[in-house]
Amino acid sequence: MDALSAGPKGVVLTERQRIAWLRLIRSDNIGPATFRDLINHFGSAEAALAALPELSARGGATRAIRIASEAEARRELEAAHRFGARFVGIGEPDYPQALKQIDGAPPLLAVKGALAAAKRPAVGIVGSRNASIAGAKFAAMVARDCGRAGYTVVSGLARGIDTSAHRASLDTGTIAALAGGLDQPYPPENIGLLEEITGGNGLAVSEMPFGWEPRARDFPRRNRLIAGIALGLVVIEAASRSGSLITARLAGEFGRLVFAVPGSPLDPRCHGTNGLLKEGASIVTAPADVIEALAPLTQFDLFSSSMAEEPARDGKPISVPPGDSDRTRIIDALGPTPVEIDDVIRHTGLSASAVYLILLELDISGRLHRHQGGLVSLSD
């Protein structure tokens, strides 16, 4: 496990850059993918912030875009400091190395606790909130043995399987991914567990603002953190329509190993895990199954490429904005069906730089919808 434990490299953001990054990601219509494209095109968050009003207007926005102010960013940084937390940027050494490789990785993570937990290879463990005694016991066994083998256990702080996995790995290191702000943990009964995690060898992470109360649609975003941080994901007791299956799907899309624990066909809590096995997930009947399967992945520095704190774009941004006819050509080419950006470039015959800039304009104006895998469509 030497390669992944050696310590990631990166570049630390200056305070000015951190404030600009926080302002940019907290502005309207700026998600992780849009953030990345803006930084790549303009070279810095400050330059991107200055360009937002014009980009939004050219994209056809009907009202001025809301841009987070420096005062707002400083207030959130102060709130994090009071809470004992801080923000880590995607190119910095303390950012989870596996997470930064996924599509749509959060540019900034709010973190609290032992940062060493994010520097070790991780295994995700998720499952039913209404776990059986056997399921909870097995989750604890897997978490305990994986922890002893040098892995950080990552889960979502939910009732049931998540709780068992976190508790069993308190001594060795665990990461709790939250759907709301770090100061708004869910469920309330696990507040004490979260304090044990952040007060010991564990870490809490969130991409949401401080004070943000989690909503139903925030949990899939949380699930993507679990899938992205871990090298492999173990699913223990999951119903046919459950958040755990969303996490498993994301893990597969990210190229992670997906494991499932078989269960009785008569138990609805096992329908999802049995389905994963039919779809090709690796069967787990003992903790050693997970540890042995992950071992080869830890022998290489899989995530050694480091992103600069403000990555430079290949070439220079185009100096003259695309014309209305180019913009119309792209809008006419798009529709409600997601398509690849390369297909847009080929179909329109426009330069890649012009297409990316027009898509940025449409995105910032709220007219573009981004999909998993880099696909785009026009918003309804």
CSV table of C-alpha atoms in Angstrom, one decimal, residues 8-370:
chain,number,residue,atom,x,y,z
A,8,PRO,CA,-0.3,13.2,-2.4
A,9,LYS,CA,1.3,16.2,-4.0
A,10,GLY,CA,-0.5,19.4,-4.8
A,11,VAL,CA,-0.4,23.2,-4.7
A,12,VAL,CA,-1.9,25.1,-1.8
A,13,LEU,CA,-4.4,27.9,-2.7
A,14,THR,CA,-3.7,31.3,-1.4
A,15,GLU,CA,-6.3,33.0,0.8
A,16,ARG,CA,-7.2,35.2,-2.1
A,17,GLN,CA,-7.7,32.3,-4.5
A,18,ARG,CA,-9.7,30.3,-1.9
A,19,ILE,CA,-12.1,33.2,-1.5
A,20,ALA,CA,-12.4,33.5,-5.3
A,21,TRP,CA,-13.0,29.8,-5.6
A,22,LEU,CA,-15.7,29.9,-2.9
A,23,ARG,CA,-17.4,32.9,-4.6
A,24,LEU,CA,-17.4,31.2,-7.9
A,25,ILE,CA,-18.8,27.8,-6.8
A,26,ARG,CA,-21.5,29.6,-4.7
A,27,SER,CA,-22.7,31.7,-7.6
A,28,ASP,CA,-25.8,30.9,-9.6
A,29,ASN,CA,-25.7,28.2,-12.2
A,30,ILE,CA,-22.1,27.2,-11.4
A,31,GLY,CA,-21.7,23.5,-10.7
A,32,PRO,CA,-18.4,21.5,-10.5
A,33,ALA,CA,-18.2,20.9,-14.3
A,34,THR,CA,-19.0,24.6,-15.1
A,35,PHE,CA,-16.4,25.7,-12.5
A,36,ARG,CA,-13.8,23.6,-14.1
A,37,ASP,CA,-14.5,24.8,-17.6
A,38,LEU,CA,-14.5,28.4,-16.4
A,39,ILE,CA,-11.1,28.0,-14.7
A,40,ASN,CA,-9.7,26.2,-17.8
A,41,HIS,CA,-10.9,29.0,-20.1
A,42,PHE,CA,-10.1,32.1,-18.1
A,43,GLY,CA,-7.1,30.8,-16.1
A,44,SER,CA,-8.3,31.9,-12.7
A,45,ALA,CA,-11.5,32.1,-10.6
A,46,GLU,CA,-11.1,35.9,-10.3
A,47,ALA,CA,-11.1,36.3,-14.1
A,48,ALA,CA,-14.0,33.9,-14.4
A,49,LEU,CA,-16.0,36.0,-11.9
A,50,ALA,CA,-15.4,39.1,-13.8
A,51,ALA,CA,-16.6,37.4,-17.0
A,52,LEU,CA,-19.9,35.9,-15.6
A,53,PRO,CA,-22.2,38.9,-16.3
A,54,GLU,CA,-21.2,39.1,-19.9
A,55,LEU,CA,-21.3,35.3,-20.4
A,56,SER,CA,-24.8,35.1,-18.9
A,57,ALA,CA,-26.1,37.9,-21.0
A,58,ARG,CA,-24.7,36.4,-24.3
A,59,GLY,CA,-26.3,33.1,-23.3
A,60,GLY,CA,-29.7,34.7,-23.3
A,61,ALA,CA,-30.4,35.1,-19.5
A,62,THR,CA,-33.5,37.1,-18.8
A,63,ARG,CA,-32.1,38.5,-15.5
A,64,ALA,CA,-28.7,39.3,-14.1
A,65,ILE,CA,-26.8,36.4,-12.7
A,66,ARG,CA,-26.3,36.3,-8.9
A,67,ILE,CA,-22.6,36.3,-8.1
A,68,ALA,CA,-21.5,35.5,-4.5
A,69,SER,CA,-19.8,38.5,-3.0
A,70,GLU,CA,-16.5,38.5,-1.2
A,71,ALA,CA,-18.3,39.3,2.0
A,72,GLU,CA,-20.4,36.2,1.6
A,73,ALA,CA,-17.4,34.1,1.0
A,74,ARG,CA,-15.5,35.5,4.0
A,75,ARG,CA,-18.6,34.9,6.2
A,76,GLU,CA,-18.6,31.2,5.2
A,77,LEU,CA,-14.9,30.9,5.8
A,78,GLU,CA,-15.4,32.4,9.2
A,79,ALA,CA,-18.3,30.0,9.9
A,80,ALA,CA,-16.1,27.1,9.0
A,81,HIS,CA,-13.3,28.4,11.2
A,82,ARG,CA,-15.7,28.7,14.2
A,83,PHE,CA,-16.9,25.2,13.5
A,84,GLY,CA,-13.4,23.8,13.5
A,85,ALA,CA,-13.5,23.1,9.8
A,86,ARG,CA,-11.9,24.4,6.6
A,87,PHE,CA,-12.1,24.3,2.8
A,88,VAL,CA,-9.8,22.1,0.7
A,89,GLY,CA,-9.5,22.8,-3.0
A,90,ILE,CA,-9.3,20.0,-5.6
A,91,GLY,CA,-5.6,20.6,-6.4
A,92,GLU,CA,-4.4,20.8,-2.8
A,93,PRO,CA,-2.5,18.0,-1.0
A,94,ASP,CA,-5.3,17.3,1.5
A,95,TYR,CA,-8.0,16.7,-1.1
A,96,PRO,CA,-9.0,13.0,-1.5
A,97,GLN,CA,-6.8,11.8,-4.4
A,98,ALA,CA,-9.3,9.3,-5.8
A,99,LEU,CA,-12.2,11.8,-5.7
A,100,LYS,CA,-10.4,14.4,-7.8
A,101,GLN,CA,-10.3,12.0,-10.8
A,102,ILE,CA,-14.1,11.7,-11.2
A,103,ASP,CA,-16.3,13.7,-13.5
A,104,GLY,CA,-17.8,16.6,-11.6
A,105,ALA,CA,-15.5,16.4,-8.6
A,106,PRO,CA,-16.3,19.2,-6.1
A,107,PRO,CA,-13.9,22.1,-6.6
A,108,LEU,CA,-14.0,22.7,-2.8
A,109,LEU,CA,-14.7,20.4,0.1
A,110,ALA,CA,-15.6,21.5,3.6
A,111,VAL,CA,-13.7,19.1,5.9
A,112,LYS,CA,-13.5,18.6,9.7
A,113,GLY,CA,-11.4,16.1,11.6
A,114,ALA,CA,-8.3,14.1,10.9
A,115,LEU,CA,-7.1,14.9,7.3
A,116,ALA,CA,-4.9,11.8,7.4
A,117,ALA,CA,-8.1,9.7,6.8
A,118,ALA,CA,-8.4,11.3,3.3
A,119,LYS,CA,-4.8,10.4,2.4
A,120,ARG,CA,-5.2,6.6,2.7
A,121,PRO,CA,-7.0,4.3,0.2
A,122,ALA,CA,-10.6,4.0,1.1
A,123,VAL,CA,-13.4,1.4,0.8
A,124,GLY,CA,-17.0,2.5,0.8
A,125,ILE,CA,-19.7,0.6,2.8
A,126,VAL,CA,-23.3,1.4,2.3
A,127,GLY,CA,-26.7,-0.3,2.7
A,128,SER,CA,-30.1,-0.4,4.3
A,129,ARG,CA,-31.2,2.1,6.9
A,130,ASN,CA,-33.5,-0.5,8.2
A,131,ALA,CA,-30.7,-3.0,8.6
A,132,SER,CA,-31.1,-6.5,10.0
A,133,ILE,CA,-29.0,-7.6,13.0
A,134,ALA,CA,-27.0,-9.9,10.7
A,135,GLY,CA,-26.5,-7.2,8.1
A,136,ALA,CA,-25.3,-4.6,10.7
A,137,LYS,CA,-22.9,-7.2,12.2
A,138,PHE,CA,-21.5,-8.1,8.9
A,139,ALA,CA,-21.0,-4.4,8.0
A,140,ALA,CA,-19.0,-4.0,11.2
A,141,MET,CA,-16.9,-7.0,10.4
A,142,VAL,CA,-16.0,-5.7,6.9
A,143,ALA,CA,-15.3,-2.2,8.2
A,144,ARG,CA,-13.2,-3.5,11.1
A,145,ASP,CA,-11.0,-5.8,9.0
A,146,CYS,CA,-10.6,-3.3,6.2
A,147,GLY,CA,-9.6,-0.7,8.7
A,148,ARG,CA,-7.0,-3.0,10.2
A,149,ALA,CA,-5.7,-3.7,6.6
A,150,GLY,CA,-5.0,0.0,6.2
A,151,TYR,CA,-8.1,1.3,4.5
A,152,THR,CA,-10.2,4.2,5.5
A,153,VAL,CA,-13.9,3.3,5.6
A,154,VAL,CA,-16.2,5.9,3.9
A,155,SER,CA,-20.0,6.0,4.3
A,156,GLY,CA,-22.9,8.4,4.5
A,157,LEU,CA,-23.7,8.6,8.3
A,158,ALA,CA,-27.2,7.2,7.7
A,159,ARG,CA,-28.9,4.8,10.1
A,160,GLY,CA,-28.3,1.1,9.8
A,161,ILE,CA,-25.4,-0.2,7.7
A,162,ASP,CA,-23.7,3.2,7.5
A,163,THR,CA,-23.8,3.6,11.3
A,164,SER,CA,-22.4,0.1,11.9
A,165,ALA,CA,-19.5,0.7,9.4
A,166,HIS,CA,-18.6,4.1,10.9
A,167,ARG,CA,-18.6,2.8,14.5
A,168,ALA,CA,-16.5,-0.2,13.6
A,169,SER,CA,-13.8,1.9,12.0
A,170,LEU,CA,-13.6,4.8,14.5
A,171,ASP,CA,-10.2,3.6,15.7
A,172,THR,CA,-8.7,3.0,12.3
A,173,GLY,CA,-10.2,5.9,10.4
A,174,THR,CA,-13.5,6.7,8.8
A,175,ILE,CA,-15.0,9.4,6.5
A,176,ALA,CA,-18.6,10.6,6.8
A,177,ALA,CA,-19.9,12.2,3.6
A,178,LEU,CA,-22.8,14.6,4.4
A,179,ALA,CA,-25.6,15.7,2.2
A,180,GLY,CA,-26.0,19.0,3.9
A,181,GLY,CA,-23.6,21.5,5.4
A,182,LEU,CA,-21.1,20.1,8.0
A,183,ASP,CA,-23.2,21.9,10.7
A,184,GLN,CA,-26.4,20.2,9.5
A,185,PRO,CA,-25.8,16.5,9.9
A,186,TYR,CA,-28.6,14.0,9.2
A,187,PRO,CA,-30.1,12.0,10.9
A,188,PRO,CA,-30.1,14.0,14.2
A,189,GLU,CA,-29.5,10.8,16.2
A,190,ASN,CA,-26.1,10.4,14.6
A,191,ILE,CA,-24.8,13.8,15.8
A,192,GLY,CA,-23.0,12.1,18.6
A,193,LEU,CA,-21.4,9.6,16.2
A,194,LEU,CA,-20.3,12.5,13.9
A,195,GLU,CA,-18.6,14.1,16.9
A,196,GLU,CA,-16.8,10.9,17.7
A,197,ILE,CA,-15.6,10.7,14.0
A,198,THR,CA,-14.3,14.2,13.8
A,199,GLY,CA,-12.9,14.2,17.3
A,200,GLY,CA,-10.8,11.1,16.7
A,201,ASN,CA,-9.3,9.5,13.6
A,202,GLY,CA,-12.1,10.3,11.2
A,203,LEU,CA,-13.2,13.1,8.9
A,204,ALA,CA,-16.4,14.7,7.9
A,205,VAL,CA,-16.7,16.1,4.3
A,206,SER,CA,-19.4,18.1,2.5
A,207,GLU,CA,-19.6,20.2,-0.7
A,208,MET,CA,-22.6,22.1,0.5
A,209,PRO,CA,-22.6,25.5,2.2
A,210,PHE,CA,-22.6,25.9,6.0
A,211,GLY,CA,-26.2,26.1,7.2
A,212,TRP,CA,-27.6,24.0,4.3
A,213,GLU,CA,-30.2,21.6,5.5
A,214,PRO,CA,-30.2,18.4,3.3
A,215,ARG,CA,-33.0,17.8,0.9
A,216,ALA,CA,-33.9,14.6,-0.9
A,217,ARG,CA,-32.1,15.6,-4.0
A,218,ASP,CA,-28.9,16.3,-2.1
A,219,PHE,CA,-28.4,12.7,-1.1
A,220,PRO,CA,-27.4,11.5,-4.6
A,221,ARG,CA,-24.7,14.2,-4.6
A,222,ARG,CA,-23.5,12.8,-1.2
A,223,ASN,CA,-23.5,9.3,-2.7
A,224,ARG,CA,-21.2,10.4,-5.5
A,225,LEU,CA,-18.7,11.6,-2.8
A,226,ILE,CA,-18.7,8.1,-1.3
A,227,ALA,CA,-18.3,6.4,-4.6
A,228,GLY,CA,-15.6,8.8,-5.7
A,229,ILE,CA,-13.5,8.7,-2.5
A,230,ALA,CA,-13.4,4.9,-2.4
A,231,LEU,CA,-11.5,2.4,-4.5
A,232,GLY,CA,-14.3,-0.1,-4.0
A,233,LEU,CA,-17.8,-0.1,-2.7
A,234,VAL,CA,-19.4,-2.8,-0.6
A,235,VAL,CA,-23.3,-2.9,-0.6
A,236,ILE,CA,-24.9,-4.7,2.3
A,237,GLU,CA,-28.7,-5.1,2.3
A,238,ALA,CA,-30.2,-2.7,-0.3
A,239,ALA,CA,-33.8,-2.6,-1.5
A,240,SER,CA,-34.6,-2.5,-5.2
A,241,ARG,CA,-35.1,1.3,-5.2
A,242,SER,CA,-32.5,2.6,-2.8
A,243,GLY,CA,-29.8,5.2,-2.5
A,244,SER,CA,-27.3,2.5,-2.1
A,245,LEU,CA,-27.9,1.3,-5.6
A,246,ILE,CA,-27.4,4.9,-6.8
A,247,THR,CA,-24.0,4.8,-5.1
A,248,ALA,CA,-23.2,1.5,-6.7
A,249,ARG,CA,-24.1,2.7,-10.1
A,250,LEU,CA,-21.9,5.8,-9.7
A,251,ALA,CA,-19.1,3.6,-8.4
A,252,GLY,CA,-19.3,1.5,-11.5
A,253,GLU,CA,-19.3,4.6,-13.7
A,254,PHE,CA,-16.2,5.9,-11.9
A,255,GLY,CA,-14.4,2.6,-12.6
A,256,ARG,CA,-14.5,1.5,-8.9
A,257,LEU,CA,-14.9,-2.2,-7.8
A,258,VAL,CA,-18.5,-2.9,-6.7
A,259,PHE,CA,-19.1,-5.7,-4.2
A,260,ALA,CA,-22.4,-7.0,-2.9
A,261,VAL,CA,-23.4,-9.3,-0.1
A,262,PRO,CA,-25.9,-11.9,-1.0
A,263,GLY,CA,-29.1,-12.3,1.0
A,264,SER,CA,-32.4,-14.2,1.2
A,265,PRO,CA,-34.6,-13.8,-1.9
A,266,LEU,CA,-37.5,-13.5,0.7
A,267,ASP,CA,-36.0,-10.4,2.3
A,268,PRO,CA,-36.9,-7.1,0.4
A,269,ARG,CA,-33.7,-5.6,1.9
A,270,CYS,CA,-31.7,-8.0,-0.2
A,271,HIS,CA,-33.4,-7.6,-3.6
A,272,GLY,CA,-31.0,-4.8,-4.6
A,273,THR,CA,-27.8,-6.5,-3.6
A,274,ASN,CA,-28.9,-9.8,-5.2
A,275,GLY,CA,-29.6,-7.8,-8.3
A,276,LEU,CA,-26.1,-6.3,-8.3
A,277,LEU,CA,-24.7,-9.8,-8.2
A,278,LYS,CA,-26.7,-10.7,-11.3
A,279,GLU,CA,-25.3,-7.6,-13.0
A,280,GLY,CA,-21.7,-8.6,-12.3
A,281,ALA,CA,-20.8,-7.2,-8.9
A,282,SER,CA,-18.2,-9.2,-6.9
A,283,ILE,CA,-19.7,-11.5,-4.3
A,284,VAL,CA,-18.7,-10.9,-0.7
A,285,THR,CA,-19.1,-13.6,2.0
A,286,ALA,CA,-16.1,-12.5,4.2
A,287,PRO,CA,-14.1,-9.3,4.7
A,288,ALA,CA,-11.1,-11.0,3.0
A,289,ASP,CA,-13.0,-11.0,-0.3
A,290,VAL,CA,-12.8,-7.2,-0.3
A,291,ILE,CA,-9.3,-6.8,1.0
A,292,GLU,CA,-7.9,-9.3,-1.5
A,293,ALA,CA,-9.7,-7.8,-4.5
A,294,LEU,CA,-8.5,-4.2,-3.6
A,295,ALA,CA,-4.9,-5.2,-2.8
A,296,PRO,CA,-3.7,-5.0,-6.5
A,297,LEU,CA,-5.1,-1.5,-6.8
A,298,THR,CA,-3.0,-0.2,-3.9
A,299,GLN,CA,0.3,-1.3,-5.4
A,300,PHE,CA,0.3,1.6,-7.9
A,301,ASP,CA,0.0,5.3,-7.7
A,302,LEU,CA,-3.3,5.4,-9.5
A,303,PHE,CA,-4.0,9.0,-8.7
A,304,SER,CA,-0.6,10.6,-9.0
A,305,SER,CA,-1.5,13.4,-11.5
A,306,SER,CA,-2.0,16.6,-9.6
A,307,MET,CA,-4.1,19.5,-10.8
A,308,ALA,CA,-2.7,22.9,-10.4
A,309,GLU,CA,-4.6,25.2,-8.1
A,310,GLU,CA,-5.7,27.2,-11.1
A,311,PRO,CA,-5.0,24.9,-14.1
A,312,ALA,CA,-4.0,26.7,-17.3
A,313,ARG,CA,-6.0,26.2,-20.4
A,314,ASP,CA,-4.3,24.7,-23.5
A,315,GLY,CA,-3.8,27.8,-25.7
A,316,LYS,CA,-5.3,31.2,-25.0
A,317,PRO,CA,-9.0,32.0,-24.7
A,318,ILE,CA,-10.5,33.2,-27.9
A,319,SER,CA,-10.3,37.0,-28.0
A,320,VAL,CA,-13.4,37.7,-30.0
A,321,PRO,CA,-16.7,36.2,-28.7
A,322,PRO,CA,-18.6,33.9,-31.1
A,323,GLY,CA,-21.2,35.6,-33.3
A,324,ASP,CA,-24.9,35.2,-33.0
A,325,SER,CA,-25.0,32.9,-36.0
A,326,ASP,CA,-22.6,30.5,-34.4
A,327,ARG,CA,-24.6,30.6,-31.2
A,328,THR,CA,-27.8,29.9,-33.1
A,329,ARG,CA,-26.2,27.0,-34.9
A,330,ILE,CA,-25.3,25.3,-31.6
A,331,ILE,CA,-28.7,26.0,-30.1
A,332,ASP,CA,-30.4,24.5,-33.2
A,333,ALA,CA,-28.1,21.4,-32.9
A,334,LEU,CA,-29.0,20.8,-29.3
A,335,GLY,CA,-32.3,19.5,-27.9
A,336,PRO,CA,-33.7,17.6,-24.9
A,337,THR,CA,-31.7,14.5,-25.8
A,338,PRO,CA,-28.2,14.5,-24.2
A,339,VAL,CA,-25.3,14.5,-26.7
A,340,GLU,CA,-21.5,14.5,-26.5
A,341,ILE,CA,-19.8,17.8,-26.9
A,342,ASP,CA,-17.5,16.3,-29.6
A,343,ASP,CA,-20.6,15.5,-31.6
A,344,VAL,CA,-21.7,19.1,-31.3
A,345,ILE,CA,-18.3,20.2,-32.6
A,346,ARG,CA,-18.4,17.8,-35.6
A,347,HIS,CA,-22.0,18.6,-36.4
A,348,THR,CA,-21.6,22.4,-36.4
A,349,GLY,CA,-18.2,22.6,-37.9
A,350,LEU,CA,-17.2,25.2,-35.4
A,351,SER,CA,-13.9,25.3,-33.5
A,352,ALA,CA,-13.7,23.5,-30.2
A,353,SER,CA,-12.9,26.7,-28.4
A,354,ALA,CA,-16.0,28.5,-29.8
A,355,VAL,CA,-18.3,25.5,-29.0
A,356,TYR,CA,-17.0,25.3,-25.4
A,357,LEU,CA,-17.4,29.1,-24.9
A,358,ILE,CA,-21.0,29.1,-26.2
A,359,LEU,CA,-21.9,26.1,-24.1
A,360,LEU,CA,-20.5,28.0,-21.1
A,361,GLU,CA,-22.7,31.0,-22.0
A,362,LEU,CA,-25.8,28.7,-22.2
A,363,ASP,CA,-24.8,27.0,-19.0
A,364,ILE,CA,-24.3,30.1,-17.0
A,365,SER,CA,-27.6,31.6,-18.3
A,366,GLY,CA,-29.4,28.5,-17.1
A,367,ARG,CA,-30.3,27.1,-20.5
A,368,LEU,CA,-27.9,24.1,-20.6
A,369,HIS,CA,-28.2,20.9,-18.7
A,370,ARG,CA,-25.1,18.8,-18.0
